[in-house]
XYZ file of C-alpha atoms in Angstrom:
389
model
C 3.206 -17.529 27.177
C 0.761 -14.401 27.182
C 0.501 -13.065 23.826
C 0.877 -8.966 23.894
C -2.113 -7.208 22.582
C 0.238 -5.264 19.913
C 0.918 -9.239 18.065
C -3.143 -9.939 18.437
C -3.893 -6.580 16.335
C -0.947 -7.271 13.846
C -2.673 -10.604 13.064
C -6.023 -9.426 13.332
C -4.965 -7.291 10.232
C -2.733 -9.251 8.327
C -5.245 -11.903 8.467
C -7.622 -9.343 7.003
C -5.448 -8.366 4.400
C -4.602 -12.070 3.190
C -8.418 -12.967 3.498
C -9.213 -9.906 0.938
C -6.474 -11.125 -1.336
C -7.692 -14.621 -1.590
C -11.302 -13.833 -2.326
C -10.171 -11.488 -4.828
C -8.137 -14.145 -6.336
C -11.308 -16.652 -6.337
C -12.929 -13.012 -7.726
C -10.745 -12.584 -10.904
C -10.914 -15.923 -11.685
C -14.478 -16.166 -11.863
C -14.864 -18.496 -8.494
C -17.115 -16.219 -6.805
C -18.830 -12.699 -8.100
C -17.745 -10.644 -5.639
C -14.895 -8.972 -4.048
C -14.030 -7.153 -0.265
C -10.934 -5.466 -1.932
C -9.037 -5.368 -4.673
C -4.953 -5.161 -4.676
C -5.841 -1.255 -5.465
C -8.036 -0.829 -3.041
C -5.236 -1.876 -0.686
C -2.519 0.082 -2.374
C -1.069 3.012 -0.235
C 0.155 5.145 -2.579
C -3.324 5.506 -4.492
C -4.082 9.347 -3.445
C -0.430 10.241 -4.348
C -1.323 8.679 -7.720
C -4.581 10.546 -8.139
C -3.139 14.137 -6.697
C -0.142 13.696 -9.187
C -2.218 12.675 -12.477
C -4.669 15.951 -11.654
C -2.067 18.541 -11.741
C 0.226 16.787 -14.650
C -1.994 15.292 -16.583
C -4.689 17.518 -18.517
C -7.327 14.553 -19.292
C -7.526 13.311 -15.969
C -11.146 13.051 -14.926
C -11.921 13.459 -10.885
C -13.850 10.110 -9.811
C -14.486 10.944 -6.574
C -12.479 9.116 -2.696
C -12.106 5.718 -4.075
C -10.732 3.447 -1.944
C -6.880 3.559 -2.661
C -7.379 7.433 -2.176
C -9.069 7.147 1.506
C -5.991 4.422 2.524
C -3.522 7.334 1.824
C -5.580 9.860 3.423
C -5.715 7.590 6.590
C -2.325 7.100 6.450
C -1.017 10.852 6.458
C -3.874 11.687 8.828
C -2.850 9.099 11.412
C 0.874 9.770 10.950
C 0.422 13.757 11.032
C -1.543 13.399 14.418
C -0.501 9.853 15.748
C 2.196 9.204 14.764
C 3.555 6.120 12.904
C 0.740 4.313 14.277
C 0.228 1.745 10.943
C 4.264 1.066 10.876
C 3.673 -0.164 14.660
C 0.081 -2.180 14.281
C -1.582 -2.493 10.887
C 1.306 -2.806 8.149
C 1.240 -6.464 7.631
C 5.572 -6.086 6.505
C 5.818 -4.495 9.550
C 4.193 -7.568 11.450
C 5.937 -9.911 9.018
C 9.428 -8.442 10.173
C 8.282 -8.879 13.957
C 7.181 -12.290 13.997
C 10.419 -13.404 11.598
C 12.391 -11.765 14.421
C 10.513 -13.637 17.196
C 11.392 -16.857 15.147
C 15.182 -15.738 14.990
C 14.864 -15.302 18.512
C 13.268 -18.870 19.784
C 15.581 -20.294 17.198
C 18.228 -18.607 19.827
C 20.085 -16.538 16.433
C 22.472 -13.997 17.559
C 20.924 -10.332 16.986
C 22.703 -7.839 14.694
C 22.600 -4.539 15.397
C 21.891 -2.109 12.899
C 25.544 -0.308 12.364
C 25.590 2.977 12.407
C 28.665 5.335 11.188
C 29.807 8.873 12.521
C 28.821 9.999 8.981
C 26.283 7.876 8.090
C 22.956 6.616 9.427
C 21.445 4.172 7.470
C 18.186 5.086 8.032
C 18.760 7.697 6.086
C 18.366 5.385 3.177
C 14.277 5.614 2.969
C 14.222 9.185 2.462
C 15.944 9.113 -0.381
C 14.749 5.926 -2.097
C 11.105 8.055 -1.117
C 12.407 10.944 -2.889
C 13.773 8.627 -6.038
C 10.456 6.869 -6.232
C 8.296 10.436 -6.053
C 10.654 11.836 -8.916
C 9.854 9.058 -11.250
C 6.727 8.892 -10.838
C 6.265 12.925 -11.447
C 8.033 11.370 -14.659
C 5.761 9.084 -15.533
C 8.190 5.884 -15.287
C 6.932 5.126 -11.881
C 6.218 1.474 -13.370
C 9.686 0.948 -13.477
C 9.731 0.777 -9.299
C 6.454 -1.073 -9.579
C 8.029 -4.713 -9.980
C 10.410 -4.363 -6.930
C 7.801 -3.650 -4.221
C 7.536 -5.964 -1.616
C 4.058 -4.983 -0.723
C 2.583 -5.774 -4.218
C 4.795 -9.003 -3.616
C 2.976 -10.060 -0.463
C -0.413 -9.498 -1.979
C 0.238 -11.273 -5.207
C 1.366 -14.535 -3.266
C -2.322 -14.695 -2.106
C -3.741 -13.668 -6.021
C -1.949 -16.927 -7.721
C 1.559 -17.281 -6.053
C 2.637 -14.358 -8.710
C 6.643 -14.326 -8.199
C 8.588 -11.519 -9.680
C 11.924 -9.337 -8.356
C 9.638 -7.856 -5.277
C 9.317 -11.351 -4.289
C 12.688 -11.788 -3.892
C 13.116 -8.890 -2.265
C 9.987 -9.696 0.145
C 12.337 -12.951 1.062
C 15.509 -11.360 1.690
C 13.506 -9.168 4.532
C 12.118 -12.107 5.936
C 15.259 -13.645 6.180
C 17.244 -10.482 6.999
C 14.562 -10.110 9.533
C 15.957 -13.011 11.404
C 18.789 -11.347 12.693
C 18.476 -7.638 12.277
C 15.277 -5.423 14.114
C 12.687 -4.257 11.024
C 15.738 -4.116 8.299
C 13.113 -2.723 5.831
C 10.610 -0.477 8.114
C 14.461 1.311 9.504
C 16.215 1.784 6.001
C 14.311 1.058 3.052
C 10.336 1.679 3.433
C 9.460 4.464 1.415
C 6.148 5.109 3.160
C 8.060 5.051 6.693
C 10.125 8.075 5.585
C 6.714 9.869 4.450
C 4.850 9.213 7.808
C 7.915 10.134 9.555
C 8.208 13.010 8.357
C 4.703 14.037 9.386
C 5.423 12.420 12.504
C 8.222 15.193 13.183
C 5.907 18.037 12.676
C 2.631 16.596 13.966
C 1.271 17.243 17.742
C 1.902 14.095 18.990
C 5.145 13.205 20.871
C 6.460 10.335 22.711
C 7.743 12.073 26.047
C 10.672 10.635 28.553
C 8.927 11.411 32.389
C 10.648 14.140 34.196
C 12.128 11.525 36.684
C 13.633 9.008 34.055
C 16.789 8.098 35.520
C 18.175 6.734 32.061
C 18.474 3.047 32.766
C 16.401 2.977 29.496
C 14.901 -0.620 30.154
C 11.705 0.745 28.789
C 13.681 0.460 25.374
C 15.092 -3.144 25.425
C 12.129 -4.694 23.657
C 11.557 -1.426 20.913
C 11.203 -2.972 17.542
C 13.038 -0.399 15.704
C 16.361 -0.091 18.487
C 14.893 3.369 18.954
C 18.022 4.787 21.435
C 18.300 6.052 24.769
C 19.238 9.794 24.658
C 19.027 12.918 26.820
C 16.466 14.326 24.891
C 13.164 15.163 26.641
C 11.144 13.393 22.913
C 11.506 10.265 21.371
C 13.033 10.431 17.778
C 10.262 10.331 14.780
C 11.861 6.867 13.578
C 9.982 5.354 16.556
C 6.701 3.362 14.669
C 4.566 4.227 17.920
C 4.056 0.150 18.833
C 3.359 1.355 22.714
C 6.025 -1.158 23.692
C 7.883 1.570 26.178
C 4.693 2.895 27.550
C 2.690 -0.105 28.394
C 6.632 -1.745 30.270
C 6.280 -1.242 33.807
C 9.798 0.480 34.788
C 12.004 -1.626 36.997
C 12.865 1.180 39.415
C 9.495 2.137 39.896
C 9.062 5.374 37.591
C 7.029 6.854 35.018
C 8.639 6.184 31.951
C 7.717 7.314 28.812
C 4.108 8.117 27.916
C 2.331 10.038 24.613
C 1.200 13.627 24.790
C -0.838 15.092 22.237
C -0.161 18.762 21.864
C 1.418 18.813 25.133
C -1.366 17.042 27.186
C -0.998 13.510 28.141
C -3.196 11.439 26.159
C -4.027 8.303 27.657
C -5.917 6.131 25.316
C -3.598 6.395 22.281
C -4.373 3.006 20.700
C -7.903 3.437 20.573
C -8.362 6.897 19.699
C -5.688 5.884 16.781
C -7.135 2.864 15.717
C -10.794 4.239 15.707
C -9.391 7.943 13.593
C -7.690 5.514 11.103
C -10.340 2.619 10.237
C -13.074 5.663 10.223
C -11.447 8.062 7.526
C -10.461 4.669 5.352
C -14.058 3.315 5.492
C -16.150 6.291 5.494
C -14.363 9.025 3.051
C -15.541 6.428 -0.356
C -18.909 7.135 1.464
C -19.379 10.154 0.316
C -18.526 10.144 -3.106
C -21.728 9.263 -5.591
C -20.806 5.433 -6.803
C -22.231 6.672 -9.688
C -20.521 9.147 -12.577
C -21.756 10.305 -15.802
C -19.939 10.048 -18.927
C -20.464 11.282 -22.442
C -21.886 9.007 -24.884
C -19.429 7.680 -27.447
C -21.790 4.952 -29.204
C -20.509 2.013 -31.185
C -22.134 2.142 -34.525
C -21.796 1.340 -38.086
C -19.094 -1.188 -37.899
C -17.966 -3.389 -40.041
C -17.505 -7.010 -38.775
C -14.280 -8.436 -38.553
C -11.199 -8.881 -36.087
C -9.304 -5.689 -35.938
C -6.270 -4.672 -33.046
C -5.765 -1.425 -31.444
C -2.637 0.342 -28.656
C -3.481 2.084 -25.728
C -0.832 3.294 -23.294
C -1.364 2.144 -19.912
C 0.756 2.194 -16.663
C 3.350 -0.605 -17.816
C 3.819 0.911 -21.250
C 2.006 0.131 -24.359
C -1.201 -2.881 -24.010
C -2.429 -4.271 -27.732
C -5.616 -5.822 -27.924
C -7.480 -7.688 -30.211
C -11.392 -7.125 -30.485
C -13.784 -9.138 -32.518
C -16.923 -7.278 -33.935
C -20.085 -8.635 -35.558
C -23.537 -7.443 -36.060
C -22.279 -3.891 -35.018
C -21.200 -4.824 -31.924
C -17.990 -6.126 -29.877
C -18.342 -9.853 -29.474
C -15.163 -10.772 -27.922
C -12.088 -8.523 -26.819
C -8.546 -10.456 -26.385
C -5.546 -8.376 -24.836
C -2.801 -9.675 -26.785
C 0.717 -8.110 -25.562
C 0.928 -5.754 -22.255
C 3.384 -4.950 -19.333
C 0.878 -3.556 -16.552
C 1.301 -4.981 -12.419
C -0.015 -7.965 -11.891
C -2.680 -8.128 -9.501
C -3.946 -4.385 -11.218
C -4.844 -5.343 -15.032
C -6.772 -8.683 -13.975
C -9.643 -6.936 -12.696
C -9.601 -4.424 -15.530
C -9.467 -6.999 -18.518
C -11.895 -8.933 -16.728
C -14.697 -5.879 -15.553
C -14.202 -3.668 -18.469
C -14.488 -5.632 -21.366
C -17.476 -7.145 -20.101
C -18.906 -4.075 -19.866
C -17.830 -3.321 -22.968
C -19.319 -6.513 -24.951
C -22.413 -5.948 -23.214
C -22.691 -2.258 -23.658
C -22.847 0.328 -26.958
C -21.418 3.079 -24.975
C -17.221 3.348 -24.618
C -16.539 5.443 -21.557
C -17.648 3.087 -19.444
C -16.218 3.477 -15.764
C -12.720 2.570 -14.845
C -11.488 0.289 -12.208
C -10.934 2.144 -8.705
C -7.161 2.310 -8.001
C -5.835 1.162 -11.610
C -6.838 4.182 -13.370
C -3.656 3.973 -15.607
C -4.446 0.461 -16.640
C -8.018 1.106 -17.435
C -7.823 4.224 -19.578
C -4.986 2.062 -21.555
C -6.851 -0.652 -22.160
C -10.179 1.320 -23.160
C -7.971 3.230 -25.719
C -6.730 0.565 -26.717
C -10.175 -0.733 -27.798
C -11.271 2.297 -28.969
C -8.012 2.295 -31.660
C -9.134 -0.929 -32.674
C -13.196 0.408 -32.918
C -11.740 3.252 -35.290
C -9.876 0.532 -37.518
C -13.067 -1.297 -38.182
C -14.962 2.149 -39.052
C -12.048 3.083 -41.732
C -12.976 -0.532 -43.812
């Protein structure tokens, strides 16, 4: 059986992903001392996260690209101009769904088609669970969403086999995936609405050839069921996997090909793959690593253990620091709520830096911004108790 260049990429990058999450697991837990990426570093909603705290949140510092930041750039940029090029090759849920679906189909399980209503499309669905999830987080509750994501889910099964409801919900696709065509890419992926969107009003379009006599066999394979209609474009829900235009067409024609602005562009996977791996690796590039902060010295303490509350993304953290000869000896964090996979790195990095420094605005970990700011206020309400005795 030839495998189709589309699966090999899909691995290639899931593999990548999983890789990153197990040396950061080795990472955290003090196996190794050093990391590829962290679970923020790989989180795609990082720039919406930054661009919302700078308008709605007066103490928010600018840090420079990190990471997190350049992954959503690369995302809107590639979906604006290309399309939903990660739904169709780099999203390792996306892959999941396919190869679940391959499995459902050697296993010889009957297919279910998505069902679709005269009033109601299903597919609607991801719009407005986008629109739900960008309203709470404008209202600051966006943790409540947090625990239900089945992309945290996937990555925390490689950081300690961390279950919670997102795993759950990460099974039921795998199993819904079985039987139905990429159940949570078509109706319930947030981040498929937003790059659909762009998709709509960006300059690349999937185009039917003139001569297409509608026998629409260049669709029987499409991931996503994508329809055959009389319209001269492909709708925006198609995740640009290349399936139609790389099928030779049984009668002999054309098909459907890409056209960027109009003109045919023939080397779509390339030019996509190269614009999207370039802005994600290269925009943290030219921000300085390094960031000065205002002095705020530890001094003239008295020794003793003394707790302190910081908010952080999950609500209030309480920790527990232990001073002696003027200086923090130990930190403990006692009670908190933040995602796992996000505070590990920050308990671990920051109070370190904090034990073995006299300054408190040390930096904060890239992509858990939330987290770290709670937990350093934390400690510093806990520094201010021991300066009151």
């Amino acid at each position: 059986m030839k495998i189709k260049r589309r699966a090999i990429i899909q691995t290639i990058f899931s593999l990548s992903v999983i890789a990153a999450c197990i040396i950061y697991y080795l990472y955290i837990n003090d196996f190794i001392d050093f990391r590829i990426l962290s679970v923020g570093d790989l989180n795609p909603y990082g720039g919406w996260s930054a661009l919302k705290s700078s308008l709605t949140d007066l103490s928010y510092r600018w840090r420079g690209i990190s990471k997190s930041i350049s992954l959503t750039i690369a995302i809107s940029v590639s979906a604006l101009l290309f399309g939903r090029f990660l739904c169709g090759y780099i999203c390792p849920i996306g892959s999941l769904q396919d190869f679940f679906k391959f499995i459902g189909k050697r296993m010889n399980i009957k297919e279910i088609k998505l069902s679709k209503a005269k009033y109601f499309n299903p597919e609607i669905l991801k719009y407005l669970i986008l629109i739900f999830t960008m309203v709470l987080s404008i209202l600051g509750i966006g943790k409540l969403i947090s625990p239900y994501s089945p992309w945290l889910a996937y990555m925390n099964i490689f950081i300690g086999f961390n279950i919670y409801i997102g795993t759950f919900i990460l099974f039921a696709i795998i199993i819904a995936s079985l039987f139905i065509k990429r159940i949570f890419c078509r109706c319930f992926c947030p981040l498929g609405a937003f790059q659909a969107l762009l998709y709509a009003v960006g300059p690349l379009k999937l185009y039917k050839s003139s001569n297409c006599d509608g026998c629409s066999a260049c669709l029987k394979n499409c991931p996503v069921d994508i329809p055959y209609t009389d319209e001269l474009t492909v709708s925006p829900e198609c995740i640009n996997c290349s399936e139609c235009t790389s099928r030779t067409c049984i009668n002999g024609r054309q098909g459907f090909s890409y056209r960027f602005a109009g003109k045919l562009i023939k080397r779509y996977l390339i030019i996509s793959l190269i614009a999207f791996m370039s802005i994600y690796t290269l925009l943290p590039l030219t921000s300085s690593s390094k960031h000065v902060f205002s002095s705020s010295r530890v001094s003239d303490l008295n020794d003793g253990v003394y707790t302190g509350r910081g908010m952080g993304f999950g609500g209030f953290m309480d920790v527990e620091i232990v001073i002696k000869d003027n200086g923090i000896t130990d930190i403990r964090t006692i009670n908190h709520r933040e995602t796992t996979g996000y505070y590990e790195e920050v308990f671990k990095e920051i109070s370190k830096e904090l034990k073995y420094s006299d300054n408190l605005n040390v930096e904060v970990i890239s992509g858990a911004t939330a987290t770290s700011r709670g937990y350093l206020n934390a400690v510093r309400d806990a520094v201010s108790k021991s300066l009151n005795y």
